[in-house]
Amino acid sequence: MTTMQSAVLRGPDPITMEEVTLHGPEAGEVLVRVVACGVCHSDLHTINRARSGALPVPVILGHEVGGVVEAVGSGVTSVAEGDHVVVAFRPNCGICYFCVRGEPHLCEQPDYPERAATGSNPRLRDAQGQPVQQGIGVAGYSQYTVMPERGVVKVRKDAPLDRVCLVGCGVTTGVGAATRTAKVEPGSDVAVIGLGGVGLNVVQGARLAGARRIIGVDMVAGKAELGAKFGMTDFVNASEVDPVARVQELTNNRLDYAFEAIGLGKTVEQAFAMVRRGGTAVVVGVVGQEVTVPGLAFLGEKRLVGSFFGSAKLQYDLPTYVDMYMDGRLNLDDLVSRKRPMHQINEAFQDMEAGLVARSVMEPGA
Ligand code: PAD
Ligand code: ZN
């Protein structure tokens, strides 16, 4: 049992720091000391759902964790005390239908850690002994977290955890959407709608895949300079021009791939509209709305596909992305716009909503 300070969401009010107890690690589990945790828009979606009563509270969010293994439960073999790890919010079991098909990101394994919050012995309890939800399976806005062994991936010790924590979600989601889900081909033309922590990684994934033109679309003018640091070749400001018409003009209506990295029905429709006949629109954003597309466009063999967690093969991809960062081939430094102590979590979400940051990184030890 670990007693710690955590950022707890209880409803419509701002998140507050509270004393929380953490149970475990039990057999097959790993206790991780959180060194850094990135702030992803999926947490903001979850906050909005929890605030509207659609999700149970209290809950601790945060799922982009870099940390150090503090203790392991019996049977754990892939990591040991003192190892540096990145947490993977969606562990895979390795033996289900999807895992053995080679699609571990679609794993239907039963040990998803959110289960632990509702079990008879909840992993997290508040000072009154009441259960606290482990949001998005991690609860990383905290000093410690417990994950199943398959939800932690060992990374090299010389990699800075306040950078490589982002590999736990945004980097893997974005780079993998381009390289694994869409399999962008060398020489192709790509548009990315939404240049936040995820979209910027789609941009650099397209660059790694050898795309010719990489057009970023955002409503914040400052994203022009930021996107260029990740390989973006053109910028379209959607608050000034119609992004569909502008992207089609830039590519002579030959856009091969469009990625939606915001989570709005409207921008999914834009992505689908802007690709050429036979082109592919990839939905990376978490879209909580209906999407309407013209059915006749399917006669032009347009494709509309989803992408989850960059179609990642976690145990292979995460250490690879860390190596690529250390070799100077992936840009993580420009993703970290701001580091904050954990108690400033509300301010970090305000920065995200205002489009001021690529990523904020929270540090519970600061
Ligand atoms: P973010 O808030 O950092 O970035 C969103 C960006 O979109 C910002 O730069 C905004 O300025 C921009 N934007 C907003 N509205 C528009 C618009 N109408 N037109 C153009 N640009 C606009 O978010 P993020 O990068 O952390 O996350 C993006 C989405 O990806 C979000 O929905 C998140 O939940 C989702 C996500 N999906 C997965 C997955 O596995 N599919 C994983 C992680 C995150
Ligand atoms: Zn995320």
Short mmCIF file of C-alpha atoms and ligand atoms in Angstrom, two decimals:
data_model
loop_
_atom_site.label_atom_id
_atom_site.label_comp_id
_atom_site.label_asym_id
_atom_site.label_seq_id
_atom_site.Cartn_x
_atom_site.Cartn_y
_atom_site.Cartn_z
CA MET A 1 0.00 0.00 0.00
CA THR A 2 1.37 3.40 -1.04
CA THR A 3 0.10 6.73 0.26
CA MET A 4 0.55 9.57 -2.20
CA GLN A 5 -0.62 12.91 -3.54
CA SER A 6 -2.86 12.70 -6.60
CA ALA A 7 -4.86 15.10 -8.77
CA VAL A 8 -8.49 14.03 -8.27
CA LEU A 9 -11.51 15.04 -10.36
CA ARG A 10 -14.77 14.89 -8.41
CA GLY A 11 -17.26 16.54 -10.77
CA PRO A 12 -17.75 19.99 -12.25
CA ASP A 13 -15.25 21.68 -9.91
CA PRO A 14 -11.55 22.08 -10.72
CA ILE A 15 -9.24 19.13 -10.05
CA THR A 16 -7.71 19.18 -6.56
CA MET A 17 -4.69 17.52 -4.96
CA GLU A 18 -5.66 14.87 -2.44
CA GLU A 19 -4.08 12.14 -0.38
CA VAL A 20 -4.85 8.79 -2.01
CA THR A 21 -3.80 5.21 -1.21
CA LEU A 22 -2.68 2.82 -3.91
CA HIS A 23 -3.03 -0.95 -3.52
CA GLY A 24 -0.50 -3.28 -5.08
CA PRO A 25 1.51 -4.46 -6.86
CA GLU A 26 -0.21 -7.83 -6.81
CA ALA A 27 1.01 -10.81 -8.85
CA GLY A 28 1.73 -9.77 -12.42
CA GLU A 29 1.63 -6.06 -11.59
CA VAL A 30 4.21 -3.29 -11.46
CA LEU A 31 4.40 -0.27 -9.14
CA VAL A 32 5.77 2.74 -11.03
CA ARG A 33 6.98 6.03 -9.53
CA VAL A 34 5.68 8.69 -11.91
CA VAL A 35 8.47 11.05 -12.98
CA ALA A 36 6.53 12.82 -15.74
CA CYS A 37 3.05 12.64 -17.25
CA GLY A 38 1.99 14.38 -20.46
CA VAL A 39 -1.38 16.09 -20.81
CA CYS A 40 -3.36 14.57 -23.71
CA HIS A 41 -6.67 15.78 -25.12
CA SER A 42 -8.22 12.39 -24.34
CA ASP A 43 -8.05 13.41 -20.67
CA LEU A 44 -9.97 16.56 -21.52
CA HIS A 45 -12.66 14.48 -23.29
CA THR A 46 -12.84 12.31 -20.15
CA ILE A 47 -13.09 15.35 -17.88
CA ASN A 48 -15.97 16.71 -19.93
CA ARG A 49 -17.76 13.36 -19.79
CA ALA A 50 -17.17 13.05 -16.04
CA ARG A 51 -18.36 16.61 -15.46
CA SER A 52 -21.56 15.95 -17.36
CA GLY A 53 -22.22 12.85 -15.24
CA ALA A 54 -21.50 10.39 -18.07
CA LEU A 55 -18.56 8.81 -16.22
CA PRO A 56 -18.16 7.83 -12.57
CA VAL A 57 -16.17 10.09 -10.24
CA PRO A 58 -13.93 10.51 -8.32
CA VAL A 59 -11.33 9.75 -10.97
CA ILE A 60 -7.61 10.32 -11.46
CA LEU A 61 -6.65 10.98 -15.10
CA GLY A 62 -3.29 11.10 -16.86
CA HIS A 63 -2.02 8.33 -19.16
CA GLU A 64 1.29 9.50 -20.73
CA VAL A 65 3.66 8.34 -18.02
CA GLY A 66 7.40 7.99 -17.86
CA GLY A 67 8.64 6.58 -14.58
CA VAL A 68 10.82 4.27 -12.56
CA VAL A 69 9.85 0.80 -11.36
CA GLU A 70 9.54 0.90 -7.60
CA ALA A 71 8.45 -2.71 -7.02
CA VAL A 72 7.14 -5.70 -8.95
CA GLY A 73 4.60 -8.36 -8.01
CA SER A 74 5.35 -12.08 -8.21
CA GLY A 75 5.77 -13.53 -11.68
CA VAL A 76 6.85 -10.26 -13.30
CA THR A 77 9.88 -10.92 -15.52
CA SER A 78 10.17 -8.14 -18.13
CA VAL A 79 11.03 -5.33 -15.69
CA ALA A 80 12.71 -5.05 -12.30
CA GLU A 81 13.06 -2.45 -9.56
CA GLY A 82 14.96 0.60 -10.80
CA ASP A 83 14.15 0.10 -14.50
CA HIS A 84 12.92 3.09 -16.47
CA VAL A 85 9.57 2.50 -18.14
CA VAL A 86 6.97 4.15 -20.31
CA VAL A 87 3.42 3.21 -19.38
CA ALA A 88 1.13 1.94 -22.14
CA PHE A 89 -2.46 2.86 -21.35
CA ARG A 90 -3.78 -0.06 -23.39
CA PRO A 91 -1.97 -3.27 -22.44
CA ASN A 92 -2.39 -6.32 -24.63
CA CYS A 93 -2.74 -9.94 -23.55
CA GLY A 94 -0.72 -11.57 -26.37
CA ILE A 95 -3.08 -14.53 -26.77
CA CYS A 96 -6.52 -13.27 -27.82
CA TYR A 97 -7.86 -13.37 -31.40
CA PHE A 98 -6.58 -9.88 -32.21
CA CYS A 99 -3.17 -10.27 -30.56
CA VAL A 100 -2.40 -13.47 -32.45
CA ARG A 101 -3.61 -11.86 -35.69
CA GLY A 102 -0.84 -9.27 -35.18
CA GLU A 103 -3.23 -6.50 -34.16
CA PRO A 104 -2.39 -6.19 -30.44
CA HIS A 105 -3.73 -2.61 -30.28
CA LEU A 106 -7.19 -4.11 -30.82
CA CYS A 107 -6.70 -6.61 -27.96
CA GLU A 108 -9.90 -7.65 -26.23
CA GLN A 109 -8.06 -8.93 -23.17
CA PRO A 110 -10.06 -8.90 -19.96
CA ASP A 111 -7.41 -7.42 -17.69
CA TYR A 112 -7.86 -3.81 -18.76
CA PRO A 113 -6.80 -1.96 -15.62
CA GLU A 114 -9.97 0.11 -15.31
CA ARG A 115 -11.52 -3.12 -14.09
CA ALA A 116 -9.48 -2.80 -10.92
CA ALA A 117 -11.31 0.36 -9.90
CA THR A 118 -14.61 -1.44 -9.72
CA GLY A 119 -13.38 -4.74 -8.25
CA SER A 120 -13.82 -5.79 -4.64
CA ASN A 121 -10.38 -4.44 -3.78
CA PRO A 122 -10.07 -1.16 -5.67
CA ARG A 123 -6.57 -0.09 -6.54
CA LEU A 124 -7.18 3.50 -5.47
CA ARG A 125 -8.99 4.88 -2.41
CA ASP A 126 -9.38 8.42 -1.13
CA ALA A 127 -8.71 9.56 2.46
CA GLN A 128 -12.25 8.46 3.44
CA GLY A 129 -11.57 4.96 2.08
CA GLN A 130 -13.87 5.41 -0.92
CA PRO A 131 -12.84 3.91 -4.30
CA VAL A 132 -11.30 6.21 -6.91
CA GLN A 133 -11.37 5.37 -10.64
CA GLN A 134 -8.10 4.72 -12.47
CA GLY A 135 -8.91 6.97 -15.44
CA ILE A 136 -7.94 5.75 -18.94
CA GLY A 137 -6.45 2.76 -17.16
CA VAL A 138 -3.43 4.58 -15.73
CA ALA A 139 -4.19 7.43 -13.24
CA GLY A 140 -0.87 9.08 -14.04
CA TYR A 141 -1.56 12.49 -12.43
CA SER A 142 -0.20 11.00 -9.27
CA GLN A 143 3.07 10.16 -7.58
CA TYR A 144 2.71 6.43 -8.29
CA THR A 145 0.64 4.08 -10.41
CA VAL A 146 0.17 0.31 -10.60
CA MET A 147 -0.09 -1.30 -14.03
CA PRO A 148 -0.29 -4.87 -15.30
CA GLU A 149 3.14 -6.01 -16.54
CA ARG A 150 2.03 -5.69 -20.16
CA GLY A 151 1.14 -2.07 -19.52
CA VAL A 152 4.75 -1.05 -18.90
CA VAL A 153 7.56 -1.07 -21.42
CA LYS A 154 11.21 -0.86 -20.38
CA VAL A 155 13.19 1.96 -22.03
CA ARG A 156 16.87 2.88 -22.01
CA LYS A 157 18.06 4.74 -18.91
CA ASP A 158 19.84 7.55 -20.74
CA ALA A 159 16.56 8.76 -22.27
CA PRO A 160 15.00 11.71 -20.38
CA LEU A 161 11.69 10.60 -18.89
CA ASP A 162 10.19 14.11 -19.19
CA ARG A 163 10.40 13.67 -22.98
CA VAL A 164 9.91 9.98 -23.60
CA CYS A 165 6.78 9.90 -21.43
CA LEU A 166 5.05 11.26 -24.56
CA VAL A 167 5.78 7.99 -26.35
CA GLY A 168 3.15 6.50 -23.99
CA CYS A 169 0.38 8.07 -26.08
CA GLY A 170 0.74 11.11 -28.37
CA VAL A 171 3.92 10.11 -30.20
CA THR A 172 2.92 6.50 -30.75
CA THR A 173 -0.64 7.48 -31.73
CA GLY A 174 0.47 10.10 -34.23
CA VAL A 175 3.55 8.49 -35.78
CA GLY A 176 1.80 5.11 -35.91
CA ALA A 177 -1.32 6.58 -37.57
CA ALA A 178 0.89 7.59 -40.51
CA THR A 179 3.32 4.67 -40.61
CA ARG A 180 1.28 1.74 -39.30
CA THR A 181 -2.43 2.47 -39.84
CA ALA A 182 -2.26 4.38 -43.13
CA LYS A 183 1.14 3.09 -44.28
CA VAL A 184 1.87 6.40 -46.01
CA GLU A 185 3.94 5.77 -49.12
CA PRO A 186 7.09 7.67 -50.10
CA GLY A 187 6.30 10.61 -52.34
CA SER A 188 2.66 10.94 -51.27
CA ASP A 189 0.87 14.13 -50.27
CA VAL A 190 -0.56 14.30 -46.78
CA ALA A 191 -2.75 16.74 -44.84
CA VAL A 192 -3.05 16.77 -41.04
CA ILE A 193 -6.01 18.62 -39.51
CA GLY A 194 -5.23 19.67 -35.93
CA LEU A 195 -1.63 20.32 -34.90
CA GLY A 196 -1.69 19.44 -31.21
CA GLY A 197 0.45 16.83 -29.50
CA VAL A 198 -1.07 14.07 -31.65
CA GLY A 199 -1.27 15.91 -35.01
CA LEU A 200 2.35 17.08 -34.83
CA ASN A 201 3.33 13.45 -34.48
CA VAL A 202 1.28 12.51 -37.52
CA VAL A 203 3.30 15.19 -39.32
CA GLN A 204 6.60 13.66 -38.26
CA GLY A 205 5.31 10.16 -39.00
CA ALA A 206 4.51 11.28 -42.55
CA ARG A 207 7.99 12.79 -42.82
CA LEU A 208 9.56 9.51 -41.68
CA ALA A 209 7.45 7.66 -44.26
CA GLY A 210 8.88 9.87 -47.00
CA ALA A 211 5.83 11.99 -47.83
CA ARG A 212 6.44 14.75 -50.38
CA ARG A 213 4.09 17.42 -49.18
CA ILE A 214 2.82 17.59 -45.59
CA ILE A 215 0.13 20.22 -45.15
CA GLY A 216 -0.87 21.15 -41.60
CA VAL A 217 -4.30 22.66 -40.88
CA ASP A 218 -5.06 24.47 -37.63
CA MET A 219 -6.89 27.56 -36.39
CA VAL A 220 -4.00 28.87 -34.31
CA ALA A 221 -1.50 30.89 -36.37
CA GLY A 222 1.42 29.94 -34.12
CA LYS A 223 1.15 26.34 -35.29
CA ALA A 224 2.76 27.37 -38.61
CA GLU A 225 6.18 27.75 -37.02
CA LEU A 226 5.72 24.78 -34.70
CA GLY A 227 4.59 22.39 -37.44
CA ALA A 228 7.62 23.23 -39.57
CA LYS A 229 9.84 21.81 -36.81
CA PHE A 230 8.22 18.40 -37.39
CA GLY A 231 8.43 18.35 -41.18
CA MET A 232 5.31 20.27 -42.21
CA THR A 233 5.84 21.85 -45.64
CA ASP A 234 2.70 24.05 -45.85
CA PHE A 235 0.30 25.57 -43.33
CA VAL A 236 -3.39 26.32 -43.79
CA ASN A 237 -5.13 28.54 -41.25
CA ALA A 238 -8.68 27.17 -41.05
CA SER A 239 -9.87 30.33 -39.29
CA GLU A 240 -9.05 32.34 -42.43
CA VAL A 241 -9.76 30.07 -45.41
CA ASP A 242 -11.86 27.02 -46.28
CA PRO A 243 -9.35 24.24 -45.49
CA VAL A 244 -10.85 21.76 -47.99
CA ALA A 245 -10.64 24.14 -50.94
CA ARG A 246 -7.17 25.36 -49.94
CA VAL A 247 -5.68 21.87 -49.52
CA GLN A 248 -7.21 20.73 -52.82
CA GLU A 249 -5.75 23.81 -54.49
CA LEU A 250 -2.29 23.15 -53.02
CA THR A 251 -2.31 19.52 -54.20
CA ASN A 252 -4.11 20.02 -57.51
CA ASN A 253 -6.84 17.80 -56.03
CA ARG A 254 -4.43 14.89 -55.68
CA LEU A 255 -4.25 14.59 -51.88
CA ASP A 256 -3.43 10.98 -50.95
CA TYR A 257 -4.06 11.01 -47.18
CA ALA A 258 -5.85 13.30 -44.73
CA PHE A 259 -5.63 12.78 -40.97
CA GLU A 260 -8.13 14.19 -38.48
CA ALA A 261 -6.39 14.81 -35.15
CA ILE A 262 -8.94 16.90 -33.24
CA GLY A 263 -12.05 14.82 -32.54
CA LEU A 264 -14.84 16.75 -34.31
CA GLY A 265 -17.41 15.41 -36.77
CA LYS A 266 -16.98 18.51 -38.90
CA THR A 267 -13.23 18.03 -39.36
CA VAL A 268 -13.65 14.32 -40.13
CA GLU A 269 -15.99 15.40 -42.92
CA GLN A 270 -13.36 17.89 -44.11
CA ALA A 271 -10.67 15.18 -44.13
CA PHE A 272 -12.88 12.89 -46.20
CA ALA A 273 -13.81 15.71 -48.58
CA MET A 274 -10.24 16.84 -49.24
CA VAL A 275 -8.70 13.50 -50.31
CA ARG A 276 -8.62 12.53 -54.01
CA ARG A 277 -10.53 9.62 -55.53
CA GLY A 278 -8.96 6.49 -54.07
CA GLY A 279 -7.47 8.54 -51.22
CA THR A 280 -7.65 7.71 -47.52
CA ALA A 281 -9.03 9.79 -44.65
CA VAL A 282 -7.79 8.59 -41.25
CA VAL A 283 -9.66 9.46 -38.06
CA VAL A 284 -7.25 9.76 -35.14
CA GLY A 285 -9.26 12.16 -32.98
CA VAL A 286 -11.77 10.74 -30.51
CA VAL A 287 -15.07 11.77 -32.13
CA GLY A 288 -18.11 11.73 -29.87
CA GLN A 289 -20.52 12.79 -32.62
CA GLU A 290 -22.18 11.51 -35.76
CA VAL A 291 -20.17 11.82 -38.95
CA THR A 292 -21.94 12.38 -42.27
CA VAL A 293 -20.21 11.75 -45.58
CA PRO A 294 -21.64 11.68 -49.12
CA GLY A 295 -22.26 8.05 -50.04
CA LEU A 296 -21.48 8.50 -53.72
CA ALA A 297 -17.87 9.32 -52.78
CA PHE A 298 -17.39 5.61 -52.10
CA LEU A 299 -17.82 4.97 -55.82
CA GLY A 300 -14.61 6.96 -56.18
CA GLU A 301 -13.02 4.39 -53.83
CA LYS A 302 -12.41 6.92 -51.10
CA ARG A 303 -11.59 5.28 -47.80
CA LEU A 304 -12.50 6.43 -44.29
CA VAL A 305 -10.63 4.52 -41.58
CA GLY A 306 -10.07 4.77 -37.84
CA SER A 307 -6.74 4.62 -36.05
CA PHE A 308 -6.35 3.55 -32.44
CA PHE A 309 -3.10 4.05 -30.49
CA GLY A 310 -1.16 4.23 -33.76
CA SER A 311 -1.94 0.55 -34.49
CA ALA A 312 1.03 0.03 -32.17
CA LYS A 313 2.93 -3.10 -31.39
CA LEU A 314 3.80 -1.72 -28.00
CA GLN A 315 6.71 -3.80 -26.81
CA TYR A 316 8.45 -3.20 -30.14
CA ASP A 317 7.35 0.32 -31.07
CA LEU A 318 7.82 2.19 -27.79
CA PRO A 319 11.54 1.41 -27.29
CA THR A 320 12.07 1.99 -31.04
CA TYR A 321 10.58 5.50 -30.84
CA VAL A 322 12.78 6.20 -27.80
CA ASP A 323 15.87 5.10 -29.76
CA MET A 324 14.82 7.26 -32.71
CA TYR A 325 14.52 10.26 -30.41
CA MET A 326 17.95 9.59 -28.92
CA ASP A 327 19.35 9.31 -32.47
CA GLY A 328 17.82 12.68 -33.41
CA ARG A 329 15.30 11.16 -35.84
CA LEU A 330 12.14 11.91 -33.83
CA ASN A 331 11.52 15.37 -32.40
CA LEU A 332 10.20 15.18 -28.86
CA ASP A 333 11.89 18.32 -27.53
CA ASP A 334 9.59 20.71 -29.39
CA LEU A 335 6.53 18.78 -28.19
CA VAL A 336 7.19 19.76 -24.58
CA SER A 337 5.98 23.36 -24.56
CA ARG A 338 5.77 23.62 -20.82
CA LYS A 339 6.55 21.62 -17.68
CA ARG A 340 4.45 22.17 -14.58
CA PRO A 341 4.23 20.78 -11.04
CA MET A 342 1.25 18.43 -10.67
CA HIS A 343 -0.88 20.86 -8.67
CA GLN A 344 -1.09 23.12 -11.76
CA ILE A 345 -3.08 20.54 -13.72
CA ASN A 346 -6.12 22.82 -14.21
CA GLU A 347 -3.89 25.50 -15.75
CA ALA A 348 -2.40 22.88 -18.08
CA PHE A 349 -5.88 22.00 -19.39
CA GLN A 350 -6.65 25.71 -19.86
CA ASP A 351 -3.46 26.02 -21.97
CA MET A 352 -4.61 23.06 -24.06
CA GLU A 353 -8.08 24.50 -24.62
CA ALA A 354 -6.53 27.80 -25.71
CA GLY A 355 -4.25 26.00 -28.20
CA LEU A 356 -1.18 27.43 -26.45
CA VAL A 357 0.82 24.22 -26.13
CA ALA A 358 1.85 21.15 -28.09
CA ARG A 359 2.06 19.26 -24.83
CA SER A 360 2.32 20.17 -21.16
CA VAL A 361 4.24 17.72 -19.02
CA MET A 362 3.29 17.39 -15.36
CA GLU A 363 5.91 16.50 -12.76
CA PRO A 364 4.60 15.11 -9.45
CA GLY A 365 8.03 15.45 -7.90
CA ALA A 366 8.44 19.16 -8.77
P1 PAD B 1 -4.79 19.09 -28.73
O1 PAD B 1 -5.88 19.79 -28.01
O2 PAD B 1 -3.39 19.18 -28.24
O3 PAD B 1 -4.76 19.54 -30.27
C1 PAD B 1 -5.89 19.82 -31.04
C2 PAD B 1 -5.50 20.84 -32.12
O4 PAD B 1 -6.59 21.03 -33.00
C3 PAD B 1 -5.13 22.21 -31.56
O5 PAD B 1 -3.92 22.66 -32.13
C4 PAD B 1 -6.31 23.09 -32.00
O6 PAD B 1 -5.92 24.45 -32.24
C5 PAD B 1 -6.73 22.41 -33.29
N1 PAD B 1 -8.12 22.64 -33.71
C6 PAD B 1 -9.23 22.69 -32.93
N2 PAD B 1 -10.34 22.88 -33.69
C7 PAD B 1 -9.90 22.95 -34.97
C8 PAD B 1 -10.56 23.10 -36.24
N3 PAD B 1 -11.90 23.24 -36.33
N4 PAD B 1 -9.80 23.11 -37.38
C9 PAD B 1 -8.45 22.98 -37.31
N5 PAD B 1 -7.77 22.82 -36.13
C10 PAD B 1 -8.49 22.81 -35.00
O7 PAD B 1 -5.24 17.55 -28.81
P2 PAD B 1 -4.31 16.23 -28.92
O8 PAD B 1 -3.36 16.42 -30.03
O9 PAD B 1 -3.84 15.83 -27.57
O10 PAD B 1 -5.43 15.16 -29.33
C11 PAD B 1 -6.10 15.25 -30.59
C12 PAD B 1 -7.21 14.21 -30.66
O11 PAD B 1 -6.62 12.89 -30.71
C13 PAD B 1 -8.14 14.19 -29.46
O12 PAD B 1 -9.47 13.95 -29.89
C14 PAD B 1 -7.64 13.02 -28.65
O13 PAD B 1 -8.62 12.49 -27.78
C15 PAD B 1 -7.31 12.07 -29.78
C16 PAD B 1 -6.46 10.90 -29.41
N6 PAD B 1 -6.70 9.74 -30.05
C17 PAD B 1 -5.98 8.62 -29.78
C18 PAD B 1 -6.27 7.39 -30.55
O14 PAD B 1 -5.77 6.33 -30.20
N7 PAD B 1 -7.04 7.47 -31.61
C19 PAD B 1 -4.97 8.64 -28.82
C20 PAD B 1 -4.69 9.85 -28.21
C21 PAD B 1 -5.43 10.99 -28.48
ZN ZN B 2 -3.64 10.19 -24.99
#
